[in-house]
């Protein structure tokens, strides 16, 4: 495997049955995960929860992952097609040692991925990921006879997850009509059922997965069909999930998109009013619009910012005991109820707020007035030289002084390319564009 890290920010992804993501790889990865995570507690045979989204290659990779787990002496609990957050929840609820989720989220059907959870349903820290990678090529002694892992199905896995979600919903959704776009993905059965059981009038859209149609022009990456359906059905809102339902996007009754920052504001204000918002603090990333920061300041809510990536949001939440965090992308975490982003829980809490206040989603989301934002990708010779450049720092300082409290500047080096991303928010699109262009020129001049 060389020095290449297999794990990205959200597990291992690639073309299913292509160069990397083969059944042989799934066997080796799962076996290594079982060995590494079992090392922490040798008092019992390790137990793993295994789930997947509906894409066709998931059947193949699920079989391979279960074979790998059993070959390493771990028992596998197969739960079938369920959202990623359901797998995380079940790992904790069943007191399992690890979880394996087979999904490529919003990626096209030919792709797939393998995501691992440690005990408690938490994402693996970097050190454990590295240990799992190192163990892929070193299987060691294999168990035989009665020591080989066993496999069982958990027939009521979906019901357990739905019951958990309903307990975490603040109130009934009576009077709410919602269209939910399931992207022909992992939430196709559980999302409509959950929202109905919570009291909503539900129109299910793209909830007939056949293994090949996941994310195909539908779901969170293609909002057009949802927007049309909301208007056609006279719904109060529309909810769009991605393939594994760890994210939630929304549109209001007119079909207008409500962005992730606006959703965060609605959720934060609701939790502050109910006393659930620890330290009256919201955790988000540096990419959230200044409009969110201004709205939170007006509502008496502090905002803590992290680097981009849900793992950094999670770290901040866990380190300080905060109770709500999220990303602009529609990925929200409620640590008292979930260890990872949960699109269904997000939607339930959003609709509960609408039902409790009688306000429309557009009214609730209106507390955030997003500032015009311009993002320019600047190709550079050396990202490190740009980061160290006095000329760049002076240009940024001058731009920030010009914008004052009415805008902001953010320079971010790409994690994978020789690029620097220049982001500017300002009161007008013209000012944002001109400021970004000026800074981009300065960045590009650094050699």
Short mmCIF file of C-alpha atoms in Angstrom, two decimals:
data_model
loop_
_atom_site.label_atom_id
_atom_site.label_comp_id
_atom_site.label_asym_id
_atom_site.label_seq_id
_atom_site.Cartn_x
_atom_site.Cartn_y
_atom_site.Cartn_z
CA UNK A 1 0.00 0.00 0.00
CA UNK A 2 3.05 2.28 0.26
CA UNK A 3 2.69 5.59 2.04
CA UNK A 4 -0.68 6.45 0.53
CA UNK A 5 -3.43 6.97 3.08
CA UNK A 6 -6.50 4.97 2.13
CA UNK A 7 -8.88 6.81 4.43
CA UNK A 8 -10.21 10.16 3.27
CA UNK A 9 -12.25 12.50 5.45
CA UNK A 10 -15.14 10.05 5.35
CA UNK A 11 -13.83 6.51 5.01
CA UNK A 12 -12.53 4.80 1.86
CA UNK A 13 -14.26 5.59 -1.43
CA UNK A 14 -13.76 4.66 -5.07
CA UNK A 15 -15.13 2.87 -8.10
CA UNK A 16 -16.70 -0.35 -6.83
CA UNK A 17 -14.86 -3.41 -8.15
CA UNK A 18 -12.29 -1.05 -9.67
CA UNK A 19 -8.65 -0.71 -8.78
CA UNK A 20 -9.10 -0.28 -5.00
CA UNK A 21 -12.61 -1.08 -3.82
CA UNK A 22 -12.71 -4.81 -4.59
CA UNK A 23 -14.20 -7.68 -2.58
CA UNK A 24 -10.65 -8.76 -1.70
CA UNK A 25 -9.96 -5.30 -0.28
CA UNK A 26 -13.23 -5.31 1.69
CA UNK A 27 -12.30 -8.68 3.22
CA UNK A 28 -8.82 -7.44 4.21
CA UNK A 29 -10.01 -4.06 5.53
CA UNK A 30 -12.82 -5.54 7.63
CA UNK A 31 -10.59 -8.28 9.03
CA UNK A 32 -7.94 -5.71 9.98
CA UNK A 33 -10.57 -3.46 11.59
CA UNK A 34 -11.86 -6.38 13.65
CA UNK A 35 -8.35 -7.29 14.81
CA UNK A 36 -7.35 -3.70 15.66
CA UNK A 37 -10.55 -2.79 17.48
CA UNK A 38 -10.75 -6.15 19.28
CA UNK A 39 -7.25 -5.56 20.70
CA UNK A 40 -8.77 -2.96 23.01
CA UNK A 41 -10.90 -5.54 24.86
CA UNK A 42 -10.03 -9.23 24.70
CA UNK A 43 -12.68 -10.27 27.26
CA UNK A 44 -15.18 -11.30 24.58
CA UNK A 45 -15.54 -12.15 20.91
CA UNK A 46 -15.82 -8.82 19.02
CA UNK A 47 -19.17 -7.86 17.49
CA UNK A 48 -19.59 -5.71 14.36
CA UNK A 49 -22.72 -4.05 12.96
CA UNK A 50 -22.79 -4.08 9.14
CA UNK A 51 -25.09 -1.88 7.03
CA UNK A 52 -25.22 -0.49 3.51
CA UNK A 53 -27.03 1.80 1.12
CA UNK A 54 -29.03 0.20 -1.74
CA UNK A 55 -26.49 0.52 -4.58
CA UNK A 56 -25.96 -2.79 -6.36
CA UNK A 57 -22.28 -3.15 -5.49
CA UNK A 58 -23.19 -2.93 -1.81
CA UNK A 59 -24.47 -6.51 -1.92
CA UNK A 60 -21.06 -7.73 -3.06
CA UNK A 61 -19.09 -5.57 -0.63
CA UNK A 62 -21.40 -6.41 2.29
CA UNK A 63 -20.76 -10.13 1.72
CA UNK A 64 -17.01 -9.49 1.53
CA UNK A 65 -16.94 -7.32 4.65
CA UNK A 66 -18.86 -9.92 6.64
CA UNK A 67 -16.49 -12.64 5.43
CA UNK A 68 -13.52 -10.55 6.54
CA UNK A 69 -15.01 -9.93 9.98
CA UNK A 70 -15.84 -13.61 10.53
CA UNK A 71 -12.38 -14.66 9.31
CA UNK A 72 -10.87 -12.48 12.05
CA UNK A 73 -13.08 -14.04 14.72
CA UNK A 74 -15.70 -11.25 14.91
CA UNK A 75 -19.45 -11.85 14.94
CA UNK A 76 -21.32 -9.79 12.32
CA UNK A 77 -24.79 -8.33 12.88
CA UNK A 78 -26.24 -7.64 9.43
CA UNK A 79 -28.83 -4.83 9.47
CA UNK A 80 -29.32 -4.35 5.72
CA UNK A 81 -30.15 -1.05 4.02
CA UNK A 82 -30.14 1.79 6.57
CA UNK A 83 -28.72 5.32 6.80
CA UNK A 84 -25.16 5.86 8.03
CA UNK A 85 -26.36 7.47 11.29
CA UNK A 86 -28.47 4.36 11.97
CA UNK A 87 -25.35 2.21 11.86
CA UNK A 88 -23.56 4.60 14.23
CA UNK A 89 -26.56 4.50 16.60
CA UNK A 90 -26.86 0.70 16.51
CA UNK A 91 -23.16 0.22 17.29
CA UNK A 92 -23.76 2.09 20.55
CA UNK A 93 -27.21 0.63 21.27
CA UNK A 94 -26.00 -2.96 20.80
CA UNK A 95 -22.75 -2.29 22.67
CA UNK A 96 -20.89 -3.53 19.59
CA UNK A 97 -17.14 -3.14 19.12
CA UNK A 98 -17.28 -1.66 15.65
CA UNK A 99 -19.52 -0.75 12.74
CA UNK A 100 -19.07 -1.08 8.98
CA UNK A 101 -21.16 1.12 6.67
CA UNK A 102 -20.95 0.45 2.94
CA UNK A 103 -21.93 3.61 1.06
CA UNK A 104 -20.58 6.33 -1.20
CA UNK A 105 -23.09 8.90 0.09
CA UNK A 106 -23.96 11.38 -2.70
CA UNK A 107 -21.51 9.87 -5.24
CA UNK A 108 -22.85 8.31 -8.46
CA UNK A 109 -24.02 4.67 -8.45
CA UNK A 110 -20.80 3.07 -9.80
CA UNK A 111 -18.87 4.30 -6.74
CA UNK A 112 -19.02 2.84 -3.28
CA UNK A 113 -17.23 3.23 0.01
CA UNK A 114 -16.51 1.69 3.39
CA UNK A 115 -16.84 3.72 6.56
CA UNK A 116 -15.82 2.39 9.97
CA UNK A 117 -17.16 3.22 13.42
CA UNK A 118 -15.50 2.38 16.73
CA UNK A 119 -17.29 1.36 19.94
CA UNK A 120 -20.02 3.83 20.88
CA UNK A 121 -20.61 4.66 17.23
CA UNK A 122 -17.75 7.16 17.00
CA UNK A 123 -15.60 7.76 13.93
CA UNK A 124 -12.13 6.28 14.15
CA UNK A 125 -9.41 8.70 15.26
CA UNK A 126 -6.41 9.01 12.93
CA UNK A 127 -4.24 6.68 15.01
CA UNK A 128 -6.76 3.84 14.77
CA UNK A 129 -7.29 4.43 11.05
CA UNK A 130 -3.53 4.15 10.56
CA UNK A 131 -3.43 0.92 12.58
CA UNK A 132 -6.26 -0.55 10.48
CA UNK A 133 -4.43 0.40 7.27
CA UNK A 134 -1.17 -1.11 8.53
CA UNK A 135 -2.97 -4.38 9.35
CA UNK A 136 -4.46 -4.88 5.90
CA UNK A 137 -1.39 -6.67 4.58
CA UNK A 138 -0.58 -8.57 7.79
CA UNK A 139 -3.34 -11.01 8.64
CA UNK A 140 -1.45 -13.07 11.22
CA UNK A 141 -2.94 -16.27 12.62
CA UNK A 142 -6.55 -16.93 11.63
CA UNK A 143 -9.10 -18.50 13.99
CA UNK A 144 -10.50 -21.93 13.19
CA UNK A 145 -13.36 -24.10 14.41
CA UNK A 146 -15.63 -22.45 16.96
CA UNK A 147 -13.42 -19.35 17.03
CA UNK A 148 -14.57 -18.27 13.53
CA UNK A 149 -17.08 -15.41 13.69
CA UNK A 150 -20.81 -16.00 13.22
CA UNK A 151 -23.37 -13.97 11.27
CA UNK A 152 -26.90 -12.99 12.24
CA UNK A 153 -29.55 -10.62 10.92
CA UNK A 154 -31.19 -7.96 13.09
CA UNK A 155 -34.74 -7.91 11.78
CA UNK A 156 -35.91 -4.92 13.82
CA UNK A 157 -32.89 -2.69 13.16
CA UNK A 158 -34.93 -0.08 11.26
CA UNK A 159 -37.62 0.02 13.95
CA UNK A 160 -35.02 0.53 16.68
CA UNK A 161 -33.53 3.45 14.78
CA UNK A 162 -36.94 5.07 14.13
CA UNK A 163 -37.89 4.74 17.82
CA UNK A 164 -34.60 6.41 18.75
CA UNK A 165 -35.32 9.31 16.36
CA UNK A 166 -38.83 9.83 17.68
CA UNK A 167 -37.54 10.02 21.25
CA UNK A 168 -35.13 12.77 20.13
CA UNK A 169 -37.89 14.83 18.45
CA UNK A 170 -39.06 17.75 20.65
CA UNK A 171 -42.73 17.65 19.65
CA UNK A 172 -45.32 16.33 17.17
CA UNK A 173 -45.28 17.39 13.52
CA UNK A 174 -49.05 17.79 13.32
CA UNK A 175 -50.15 20.10 10.51
CA UNK A 176 -46.88 19.84 8.56
CA UNK A 177 -47.00 18.62 4.97
CA UNK A 178 -43.56 17.59 3.70
CA UNK A 179 -42.17 16.19 0.48
CA UNK A 180 -39.09 14.06 1.19
CA UNK A 181 -36.66 13.22 -1.63
CA UNK A 182 -34.95 10.00 -0.58
CA UNK A 183 -32.55 9.93 -3.57
CA UNK A 184 -33.48 6.24 -4.06
CA UNK A 185 -31.02 5.81 -1.20
CA UNK A 186 -30.63 4.39 2.28
CA UNK A 187 -33.50 6.42 3.78
CA UNK A 188 -36.11 5.38 1.20
CA UNK A 189 -38.07 3.31 3.73
CA UNK A 190 -37.19 4.80 7.11
CA UNK A 191 -37.49 8.53 6.32
CA UNK A 192 -41.13 8.56 5.13
CA UNK A 193 -42.13 6.16 7.92
CA UNK A 194 -40.37 8.22 10.59
CA UNK A 195 -41.91 11.51 9.50
CA UNK A 196 -45.38 9.93 9.32
CA UNK A 197 -45.03 8.42 12.78
CA UNK A 198 -44.00 11.84 14.08
CA UNK A 199 -47.29 13.27 12.79
CA UNK A 200 -46.45 14.81 9.42
CA UNK A 201 -48.37 14.42 6.17
CA UNK A 202 -45.66 12.89 3.96
CA UNK A 203 -45.21 12.75 0.20
CA UNK A 204 -42.35 10.35 -0.55
CA UNK A 205 -40.29 11.18 -3.63
CA UNK A 206 -37.63 8.95 -5.26
CA UNK A 207 -38.08 6.22 -2.65
CA UNK A 208 -37.96 3.17 -4.94
CA UNK A 209 -34.33 2.05 -4.98
CA UNK A 210 -33.45 -0.66 -7.49
CA UNK A 211 -29.71 -0.73 -6.84
CA UNK A 212 -28.94 1.32 -9.95
CA UNK A 213 -30.92 4.57 -9.56
CA UNK A 214 -29.38 5.99 -6.35
CA UNK A 215 -28.55 9.73 -6.71
CA UNK A 216 -29.41 9.60 -10.43
CA UNK A 217 -30.61 13.17 -10.98
CA UNK A 218 -32.36 13.15 -7.60
CA UNK A 219 -31.70 13.84 -3.91
CA UNK A 220 -29.57 16.48 -2.24
CA UNK A 221 -27.40 17.12 -5.31
CA UNK A 222 -30.37 17.72 -7.65
CA UNK A 223 -33.03 19.84 -5.94
CA UNK A 224 -35.09 20.65 -9.06
CA UNK A 225 -37.54 17.71 -8.82
CA UNK A 226 -38.09 18.36 -5.10
CA UNK A 227 -38.78 22.05 -5.69
CA UNK A 228 -41.38 21.19 -8.35
CA UNK A 229 -43.02 18.56 -6.14
CA UNK A 230 -43.29 20.92 -3.16
CA UNK A 231 -45.15 23.46 -5.28
CA UNK A 232 -47.31 20.79 -6.96
CA UNK A 233 -48.39 19.23 -3.64
CA UNK A 234 -48.83 22.53 -1.77
CA UNK A 235 -46.38 21.30 0.86
CA UNK A 236 -44.99 23.37 3.71
CA UNK A 237 -41.44 22.31 2.91
CA UNK A 238 -39.28 19.81 1.09
CA UNK A 239 -36.47 17.73 2.56
CA UNK A 240 -33.66 16.27 0.42
CA UNK A 241 -31.39 13.51 1.67
CA UNK A 242 -28.19 12.20 0.13
CA UNK A 243 -27.57 8.52 -0.60
CA UNK A 244 -26.73 7.57 2.99
CA UNK A 245 -28.95 10.22 4.67
CA UNK A 246 -26.35 11.78 6.94
CA UNK A 247 -27.23 15.16 5.41
CA UNK A 248 -30.40 17.20 5.09
CA UNK A 249 -31.13 20.05 2.70
CA UNK A 250 -34.43 21.90 2.63
CA UNK A 251 -36.64 24.05 0.41
CA UNK A 252 -39.48 26.28 1.61
CA UNK A 253 -43.12 26.28 0.48
CA UNK A 254 -42.26 28.28 -2.65
CA UNK A 255 -39.50 25.83 -3.60
CA UNK A 256 -36.72 28.25 -2.66
CA UNK A 257 -33.62 26.59 -1.22
CA UNK A 258 -32.91 27.19 2.47
CA UNK A 259 -29.18 26.90 2.92
CA UNK A 260 -27.26 25.09 5.66
CA UNK A 261 -26.40 28.26 7.55
CA UNK A 262 -30.08 29.23 7.72
CA UNK A 263 -31.04 25.74 8.93
CA UNK A 264 -28.34 25.93 11.62
CA UNK A 265 -29.73 29.24 12.83
CA UNK A 266 -33.29 27.85 13.09
CA UNK A 267 -32.06 24.81 15.03
CA UNK A 268 -29.78 26.84 17.32
CA UNK A 269 -32.48 29.36 18.25
CA UNK A 270 -34.97 26.55 18.94
CA UNK A 271 -32.46 24.77 21.19
CA UNK A 272 -31.54 27.96 23.01
CA UNK A 273 -35.22 28.61 23.77
CA UNK A 274 -35.71 25.06 25.08
CA UNK A 275 -32.55 25.20 27.20
CA UNK A 276 -30.83 22.47 25.15
CA UNK A 277 -28.07 24.65 23.67
CA UNK A 278 -25.10 24.10 25.99
CA UNK A 279 -23.24 27.34 26.78
CA UNK A 280 -25.58 29.02 24.26
CA UNK A 281 -22.98 28.04 21.65
CA UNK A 282 -23.15 26.81 18.05
CA UNK A 283 -20.15 25.08 16.44
CA UNK A 284 -19.61 25.50 12.70
CA UNK A 285 -16.77 25.73 10.19
CA UNK A 286 -14.94 28.73 8.79
CA UNK A 287 -17.03 28.42 5.60
CA UNK A 288 -20.27 29.53 7.27
CA UNK A 289 -21.47 32.88 5.98
CA UNK A 290 -20.98 36.02 8.05
CA UNK A 291 -24.76 36.36 7.89
CA UNK A 292 -25.03 33.40 10.27
CA UNK A 293 -22.57 35.00 12.70
CA UNK A 294 -24.52 38.27 12.68
CA UNK A 295 -27.84 36.46 13.22
CA UNK A 296 -26.42 34.45 16.11
CA UNK A 297 -24.95 37.57 17.71
CA UNK A 298 -28.40 39.19 17.55
CA UNK A 299 -29.93 36.07 19.15
CA UNK A 300 -27.39 35.98 21.98
CA UNK A 301 -25.72 32.82 20.71
CA UNK A 302 -21.94 32.40 20.54
CA UNK A 303 -20.34 30.78 17.48
CA UNK A 304 -17.21 28.62 17.61
CA UNK A 305 -15.54 27.98 14.26
CA UNK A 306 -13.40 25.03 13.18
CA UNK A 307 -11.55 23.91 10.07
CA UNK A 308 -13.69 22.50 7.25
CA UNK A 309 -14.75 18.89 7.89
CA UNK A 310 -17.28 17.24 10.16
CA UNK A 311 -14.51 15.54 12.16
CA UNK A 312 -13.28 18.97 13.33
CA UNK A 313 -16.81 20.03 14.26
CA UNK A 314 -17.17 16.77 16.20
CA UNK A 315 -13.87 17.29 18.01
CA UNK A 316 -14.95 20.75 19.17
CA UNK A 317 -18.38 19.50 20.25
CA UNK A 318 -16.92 16.64 22.28
CA UNK A 319 -14.05 18.65 23.77
CA UNK A 320 -16.29 21.36 25.22
CA UNK A 321 -19.60 19.53 25.66
CA UNK A 322 -21.51 21.66 23.16
CA UNK A 323 -24.82 20.30 21.84
CA UNK A 324 -25.17 21.53 18.26
CA UNK A 325 -22.72 21.73 15.39
CA UNK A 326 -22.87 21.66 11.64
CA UNK A 327 -21.62 22.54 8.21
CA UNK A 328 -23.03 24.66 5.40
CA UNK A 329 -23.43 21.44 3.42
CA UNK A 330 -26.42 20.32 5.49
CA UNK A 331 -24.44 18.05 7.81
CA UNK A 332 -25.63 18.65 11.42
CA UNK A 333 -24.67 16.89 14.64
CA UNK A 334 -26.65 16.70 17.89
CA UNK A 335 -24.18 14.99 20.27
CA UNK A 336 -26.78 14.17 22.92
CA UNK A 337 -28.62 12.05 20.35
CA UNK A 338 -26.10 11.08 17.66
CA UNK A 339 -22.38 10.58 17.18
CA UNK A 340 -22.41 11.62 13.53
CA UNK A 341 -24.45 13.78 11.15
CA UNK A 342 -28.06 12.62 10.95
CA UNK A 343 -30.25 13.99 8.15
CA UNK A 344 -33.45 12.48 9.54
CA UNK A 345 -32.95 13.89 13.03
CA UNK A 346 -32.20 17.29 11.48
CA UNK A 347 -35.41 17.21 9.45
CA UNK A 348 -37.49 16.10 12.46
CA UNK A 349 -36.17 18.95 14.60
CA UNK A 350 -36.68 21.46 11.82
CA UNK A 351 -40.30 20.41 11.30
CA UNK A 352 -40.93 20.29 15.06
CA UNK A 353 -39.84 23.94 15.23
CA UNK A 354 -42.25 24.84 12.43
CA UNK A 355 -45.10 22.97 14.14
CA UNK A 356 -44.39 24.52 17.55
CA UNK A 357 -44.17 28.11 16.30
CA UNK A 358 -46.73 27.97 13.48
CA UNK A 359 -44.19 29.88 11.40
CA UNK A 360 -43.25 29.00 7.83
CA UNK A 361 -39.77 27.79 7.03
CA UNK A 362 -39.13 31.00 5.06
CA UNK A 363 -40.04 33.09 8.14
CA UNK A 364 -37.84 31.03 10.47
CA UNK A 365 -34.90 31.02 8.05
CA UNK A 366 -35.23 34.75 7.46
CA UNK A 367 -33.20 35.51 10.59
CA UNK A 368 -30.10 34.86 8.46
CA UNK A 369 -29.43 37.29 5.63
CA UNK A 370 -26.54 35.68 3.73
CA UNK A 371 -23.95 38.16 2.53
CA UNK A 372 -22.84 37.97 -1.11
CA UNK A 373 -19.91 35.56 -1.27
CA UNK A 374 -17.25 35.21 -3.96
CA UNK A 375 -14.83 32.25 -4.07
CA UNK A 376 -11.81 32.22 -6.38
CA UNK A 377 -9.41 29.31 -6.81
CA UNK A 378 -5.91 30.61 -7.50
CA UNK A 379 -3.27 28.25 -8.93
CA UNK A 380 0.07 28.78 -7.20
CA UNK A 381 3.59 27.37 -7.36
CA UNK A 382 3.90 26.88 -3.61
CA UNK A 383 1.02 26.99 -1.11
CA UNK A 384 3.46 27.24 1.81
CA UNK A 385 5.12 30.32 0.28
CA UNK A 386 1.73 32.01 -0.01
CA UNK A 387 0.91 31.20 3.62
CA UNK A 388 4.23 32.70 4.75
CA UNK A 389 4.08 35.78 2.47
CA UNK A 390 4.16 39.15 4.21
CA UNK A 391 2.72 40.79 1.09
CA UNK A 392 -0.31 38.48 1.19
CA UNK A 393 -0.83 39.05 4.93
CA UNK A 394 -0.71 42.83 4.42
CA UNK A 395 -3.21 42.64 1.55
CA UNK A 396 -5.60 40.56 3.67
CA UNK A 397 -5.27 42.95 6.61
CA UNK A 398 -6.02 45.92 4.35
CA UNK A 399 -9.08 44.18 2.87
CA UNK A 400 -10.38 43.27 6.33
CA UNK A 401 -9.93 46.87 7.49
CA UNK A 402 -11.88 48.08 4.46
CA UNK A 403 -14.76 45.65 5.08
CA UNK A 404 -14.85 46.08 8.88
CA UNK A 405 -17.79 44.26 10.51
CA UNK A 406 -19.69 44.18 7.23
CA UNK A 407 -17.66 41.46 5.53
CA UNK A 408 -14.81 39.00 5.89
CA UNK A 409 -11.87 37.44 4.08
CA UNK A 410 -10.72 33.82 4.18
CA UNK A 411 -7.69 32.30 2.43
CA UNK A 412 -7.53 28.49 2.47
CA UNK A 413 -4.89 26.30 0.80
CA UNK A 414 -6.31 23.25 -0.97
CA UNK A 415 -5.61 19.97 0.79
CA UNK A 416 -4.82 18.13 -2.44
CA UNK A 417 -3.66 20.64 -5.07
CA UNK A 418 -1.36 23.65 -5.47
CA UNK A 419 -4.35 25.97 -5.08
CA UNK A 420 -5.27 28.72 -2.67
CA UNK A 421 -8.96 29.46 -2.26
CA UNK A 422 -9.74 33.16 -1.81
CA UNK A 423 -13.17 33.75 -0.27
CA UNK A 424 -14.64 37.20 0.32
CA UNK A 425 -18.01 38.19 1.79
CA UNK A 426 -19.18 41.78 1.55
CA UNK A 427 -22.39 43.88 1.69
CA UNK A 428 -22.59 43.93 -2.13
CA UNK A 429 -21.64 41.41 -4.80
CA UNK A 430 -19.63 44.10 -6.57
CA UNK A 431 -17.47 44.79 -3.52
CA UNK A 432 -17.01 41.06 -2.85
CA UNK A 433 -15.96 40.47 -6.48
CA UNK A 434 -13.51 43.38 -6.65
CA UNK A 435 -11.93 42.53 -3.28
CA UNK A 436 -11.54 38.86 -4.18
CA UNK A 437 -9.99 39.75 -7.56
CA UNK A 438 -7.50 42.10 -5.89
CA UNK A 439 -6.47 39.46 -3.34
CA UNK A 440 -6.26 36.75 -6.01
CA UNK A 441 -3.81 38.88 -7.96
CA UNK A 442 -1.62 39.29 -4.88
CA UNK A 443 -1.71 35.53 -4.15
CA UNK A 444 -0.87 34.69 -7.77
CA UNK A 445 2.15 37.02 -7.69
CA UNK A 446 3.89 35.01 -4.95
CA UNK A 447 6.66 32.75 -6.22
#
